Short mmCIF file of C-alpha atoms and ligand atoms in Angstrom, two decimals:
data_model
loop_
_atom_site.label_atom_id
_atom_site.label_comp_id
_atom_site.label_asym_id
_atom_site.label_seq_id
_atom_site.Cartn_x
_atom_site.Cartn_y
_atom_site.Cartn_z
CA MET A 270 -68.09 33.92 63.19
CA ALA A 271 -65.80 32.62 60.44
CA LEU A 272 -62.12 31.71 60.72
CA PHE A 273 -59.65 32.66 57.96
CA GLU A 274 -55.96 32.22 57.27
CA THR A 275 -53.75 34.37 55.03
CA GLU A 276 -50.27 35.76 54.51
CA ALA A 277 -50.11 39.41 55.54
CA LEU A 278 -47.70 42.32 55.77
CA ILE A 279 -48.08 44.44 58.90
CA LEU A 280 -48.24 48.14 57.98
CA ARG A 281 -49.09 49.98 61.19
CA THR A 282 -50.10 49.28 64.78
CA TYR A 283 -51.86 51.34 67.48
CA ASN A 284 -52.20 50.65 71.17
CA LEU A 285 -55.73 49.97 72.29
CA ALA A 286 -56.83 49.99 75.92
CA GLU A 287 -54.30 48.52 78.35
CA ALA A 288 -53.16 45.33 76.74
CA ASP A 289 -54.35 45.28 73.14
CA LYS A 290 -53.33 46.59 69.77
CA ILE A 291 -55.05 47.49 66.55
CA VAL A 292 -53.04 46.11 63.65
CA VAL A 293 -53.43 47.30 60.07
CA CYS A 294 -52.07 44.88 57.48
CA LEU A 295 -52.17 44.12 53.79
CA SER A 296 -53.23 40.52 53.35
CA ARG A 297 -52.90 38.34 50.28
CA SER A 298 -56.40 36.91 50.33
CA ALA A 299 -58.49 39.66 51.93
CA GLY A 300 -56.78 42.95 51.00
CA LEU A 301 -56.38 45.64 53.64
CA LEU A 302 -57.38 44.35 57.09
CA ARG A 303 -57.76 46.08 60.43
CA GLY A 304 -57.74 43.73 63.38
CA VAL A 305 -57.53 43.60 67.16
CA ALA A 306 -54.77 41.56 68.81
CA ARG A 307 -56.10 41.04 72.32
CA GLY A 308 -53.62 40.79 75.15
CA CYS A 309 -50.62 41.29 72.87
CA ARG A 310 -49.03 43.87 75.18
CA LYS A 311 -49.03 41.56 78.19
CA LEU A 312 -45.63 40.15 79.08
CA ARG A 313 -46.60 36.61 78.21
CA ASN A 314 -48.77 36.59 75.14
CA ARG A 315 -49.36 34.30 72.21
CA PHE A 316 -48.25 36.89 69.63
CA GLY A 317 -44.70 37.43 70.92
CA ALA A 318 -42.72 39.77 68.63
CA ALA A 319 -44.79 38.92 65.57
CA LEU A 320 -46.74 42.18 65.51
CA GLU A 321 -43.83 44.51 64.79
CA PRO A 322 -44.55 46.75 61.79
CA PHE A 323 -43.40 45.47 58.38
CA THR A 324 -43.18 41.84 59.54
CA LEU A 325 -44.51 39.30 57.05
CA ILE A 326 -46.82 36.96 58.94
CA ASN A 327 -49.10 34.03 58.55
CA LEU A 328 -52.32 35.26 60.12
CA THR A 329 -55.34 33.38 61.43
CA TYR A 330 -58.29 35.62 62.27
CA TYR A 331 -61.99 35.64 63.03
CA GLU A 332 -64.38 37.79 61.12
CA LYS A 333 -67.89 38.69 62.17
CA GLU A 334 -70.43 39.64 59.57
CA ASN A 335 -70.84 43.40 59.08
CA GLN A 336 -67.85 44.24 61.25
CA GLU A 337 -64.85 45.91 59.68
CA LEU A 338 -62.52 45.09 62.55
CA VAL A 339 -61.39 41.45 62.57
CA SER A 340 -60.00 39.58 65.58
CA PHE A 341 -56.49 38.10 65.45
CA ARG A 342 -56.27 34.55 66.69
CA GLN A 343 -52.78 33.43 65.78
CA VAL A 344 -49.77 35.04 64.14
CA ASP A 345 -46.62 33.28 62.92
CA ILE A 346 -43.61 35.18 61.64
CA LEU A 347 -42.66 34.36 58.05
CA LYS A 348 -40.10 37.15 57.78
CA SER A 349 -39.03 39.60 60.45
CA ARG A 350 -37.33 42.92 59.62
CA PHE A 351 -35.79 43.21 63.04
CA ASN A 352 -32.31 43.61 61.51
CA LEU A 353 -33.40 46.96 59.99
CA SER A 354 -35.05 48.34 63.12
CA SER A 355 -32.14 50.70 63.86
CA ASN A 356 -32.03 52.20 60.35
CA ALA A 357 -34.16 55.36 60.55
CA SER A 358 -34.31 56.14 56.83
CA ILE A 359 -35.38 52.59 55.98
CA LEU A 360 -38.08 52.68 58.65
CA THR A 361 -39.32 56.03 57.29
CA GLY A 362 -39.38 54.53 53.78
CA PHE A 363 -41.31 51.49 54.99
CA ALA A 364 -43.76 53.66 56.94
CA TYR A 365 -44.26 55.82 53.83
CA MET A 366 -45.09 52.75 51.69
CA GLY A 367 -47.37 51.45 54.44
CA ASP A 368 -49.23 54.77 54.65
CA LEU A 369 -49.74 54.95 50.90
CA ILE A 370 -51.12 51.40 50.81
CA ILE A 371 -53.56 52.34 53.59
CA ASP A 372 -54.53 55.57 51.78
CA PHE A 373 -54.99 53.96 48.36
CA SER A 374 -56.56 50.58 49.17
CA PRO A 375 -60.21 50.13 50.05
CA PRO A 376 -60.58 47.72 53.03
CA HIS A 377 -61.30 44.05 52.33
CA GLN A 378 -60.63 44.38 48.60
CA VAL A 379 -58.39 41.57 47.38
CA ASN A 380 -55.58 42.77 45.14
CA ASP A 381 -53.00 40.04 44.63
CA LYS A 382 -50.88 42.19 42.30
CA LEU A 383 -50.66 44.93 44.93
CA PHE A 384 -49.73 42.40 47.60
CA ARG A 385 -46.97 40.88 45.47
CA MET A 386 -45.66 44.28 44.34
CA ALA A 387 -45.57 45.65 47.90
CA LEU A 388 -43.90 42.52 49.21
CA ALA A 389 -41.28 42.64 46.44
CA CYS A 390 -40.51 46.28 47.33
CA PHE A 391 -40.12 45.55 51.06
CA GLU A 392 -37.90 42.57 50.19
CA ALA A 393 -35.76 44.56 47.76
CA VAL A 394 -35.04 47.23 50.39
CA SER A 395 -34.39 44.58 53.05
CA GLU A 396 -31.84 42.94 50.76
CA LYS A 397 -30.19 46.17 49.60
CA PRO A 398 -31.00 49.13 51.87
CA GLU A 399 -28.97 51.44 49.60
CA ASP A 400 -31.62 50.95 46.88
CA LEU A 401 -34.33 52.57 49.05
CA ASP A 402 -34.92 55.66 46.87
CA ALA A 403 -35.17 53.76 43.60
CA VAL A 404 -37.51 51.21 45.16
CA LEU A 405 -39.74 53.96 46.57
CA ARG A 406 -40.06 55.49 43.09
CA TYR A 407 -40.89 52.07 41.65
CA PHE A 408 -43.45 51.51 44.41
CA GLU A 409 -45.12 54.90 43.76
CA VAL A 410 -45.41 54.30 40.02
CA TRP A 411 -46.86 50.80 40.50
CA LEU A 412 -49.26 51.84 43.24
CA LEU A 413 -50.60 54.60 40.97
CA LYS A 414 -50.83 52.13 38.10
CA LEU A 415 -52.58 49.35 40.04
CA GLU A 416 -55.10 51.78 41.49
CA GLY A 417 -55.77 53.28 38.05
CA PHE A 418 -54.13 56.70 38.49
CA LEU A 419 -51.04 56.40 36.28
CA PRO A 420 -51.43 58.27 32.99
CA ASP A 421 -50.91 56.44 29.69
CA LEU A 422 -47.17 56.72 29.06
CA ARG A 423 -47.29 55.81 25.38
CA ALA A 424 -49.99 57.88 23.70
CA CYS A 425 -51.64 61.28 23.97
CA ALA A 426 -54.83 61.23 26.06
CA ASN A 427 -56.45 63.65 23.62
CA CYS A 428 -55.52 62.68 20.03
CA HIS A 429 -54.39 59.11 20.91
CA ASN A 430 -51.30 59.40 18.71
CA ALA A 431 -48.25 57.61 20.06
CA PHE A 432 -45.75 60.03 21.57
CA ARG A 433 -42.91 60.82 19.18
CA ALA A 434 -39.36 60.24 20.30
CA ASP A 435 -38.29 63.85 19.69
CA GLU A 436 -41.23 65.52 21.36
CA ALA A 437 -41.89 66.74 24.90
CA VAL A 438 -44.98 65.47 26.66
CA TYR A 439 -47.11 67.46 29.11
CA LEU A 440 -48.93 66.45 32.27
CA GLY A 441 -52.34 68.10 32.54
CA ALA A 442 -54.31 69.02 35.65
CA ASP A 443 -56.51 65.95 35.03
CA LEU A 444 -53.40 63.69 35.46
CA SER A 445 -53.28 62.77 31.78
CA LEU A 446 -50.33 63.15 29.40
CA ARG A 447 -50.75 65.08 26.17
CA CYS A 448 -48.60 65.75 23.12
CA ALA A 449 -47.16 69.23 22.59
CA GLN A 450 -49.85 70.14 20.08
CA CYS A 451 -52.85 69.07 22.20
CA SER A 452 -51.50 70.55 25.42
CA ASN A 453 -50.53 73.80 23.69
CA GLY A 454 -47.43 73.69 25.85
CA ARG A 455 -49.51 73.94 29.05
CA GLY A 456 -48.84 71.68 32.04
CA GLY A 457 -45.68 70.18 33.44
CA ALA A 458 -43.23 68.94 30.80
CA VAL A 459 -42.15 65.32 31.18
CA SER A 460 -38.73 64.66 29.65
CA LYS A 461 -37.94 61.78 27.31
CA ARG A 462 -35.49 60.40 29.87
CA LEU A 463 -38.18 60.28 32.53
CA GLN A 464 -40.69 58.70 30.16
CA THR A 465 -38.15 55.95 29.45
CA GLN A 466 -37.51 55.47 33.16
CA LEU A 467 -41.23 55.26 33.93
CA ARG A 468 -41.67 52.60 31.26
CA THR A 469 -38.71 50.69 32.70
CA THR A 470 -40.73 50.09 35.90
CA GLU A 471 -43.30 48.18 33.85
CA ARG A 472 -40.99 45.39 32.77
CA LEU A 473 -38.68 44.93 35.78
CA SER A 474 -38.85 43.82 39.40
CA PRO A 475 -38.08 46.53 41.99
CA ALA A 476 -34.63 45.08 42.64
CA LYS A 477 -33.82 45.01 38.89
CA PHE A 478 -35.23 48.50 38.39
CA ALA A 479 -32.97 49.81 41.16
CA GLU A 480 -30.01 48.08 39.56
CA GLU A 481 -30.76 49.35 36.08
CA THR A 482 -31.34 52.99 37.12
CA ARG A 483 -28.33 53.25 39.43
CA GLY A 484 -26.51 55.24 36.73
CA ALA A 485 -29.42 57.62 36.00
CA SER A 486 -28.65 61.33 36.37
CA LYS A 487 -29.60 63.26 39.48
CA GLU A 488 -31.99 65.40 37.44
CA THR A 489 -33.88 62.37 36.13
CA LYS A 490 -34.14 60.93 39.64
CA ARG A 491 -35.40 64.26 40.97
CA GLU A 492 -37.81 64.67 38.06
CA MET A 493 -39.25 61.21 38.74
CA ALA A 494 -39.63 61.92 42.47
CA GLU A 495 -41.34 65.23 41.72
CA LEU A 496 -43.73 63.68 39.23
CA THR A 497 -44.81 60.80 41.49
CA PHE A 498 -45.13 63.21 44.43
CA GLN A 499 -47.34 65.47 42.35
CA LEU A 500 -49.52 62.59 41.12
CA ILE A 501 -49.93 61.16 44.61
CA GLY A 502 -50.73 64.60 46.04
CA ARG A 503 -53.42 65.13 43.41
CA VAL A 504 -54.99 61.72 43.99
CA LEU A 505 -55.03 62.11 47.79
CA GLU A 506 -55.88 65.84 47.54
CA ARG A 507 -53.24 66.42 50.19
CA MET A 508 -49.58 65.70 50.74
CA PRO A 509 -48.63 62.26 52.11
CA ARG A 510 -48.30 62.21 55.92
CA ILE A 511 -44.71 60.98 55.68
CA ARG A 512 -42.41 61.89 52.85
CA PRO A 513 -38.87 60.51 52.76
CA ARG A 514 -36.30 63.04 51.55
CA PHE A 515 -34.98 62.64 48.07
ZN1 LIG B 855 -52.31 64.84 21.17
#
């Protein structure tokens, strides 16, 4: 049995038997982890309030060979989100991000970029709860990108010509973007404004993206939400379990 230590973001917890919990978290050095916290629901326990969802923790755990479920030994809070626990829309947004991470990430696969991106999104919303929607869009685009499902935003998937500034672009059923000529006008049109906004996510942090797109029109915001929703639905082959309103 080996002992490990890592930073981790708690995504979801389930009660197990009388006194235990299963905790699902995204860790920096071991990717998505599922672990048992024994005795954590007893009045006096070594975990205290550290296992609340969306808490950033320093985690020490045991891992047995060939067992997916690890065993939590010690948990220290690095950042609690207790101050947001009465804000229902923020909690729904956090739960939505947590669910998508669980749906998109294979267990035990290290992805430092995903960990840093997710953490930056949770932090941005914690700092400025009013930026929730913009941060969720940013999160969706980056999750799709990091897991290899975001279409090329700059060139046609068929003829490989760079998209022209005056031309509409179409999303095909295979999740690729094509120029007007190659798509023959079939598929969902993606406006220039949305293309610009999607590319903006690539060069900014979530907090900066939210700041920069605060003045974007309602239609562009809706178009972005519809596009990411459609892409995520096609990747998962179902709708997400939780979907914050937009
Ligand atoms: Zn083309």
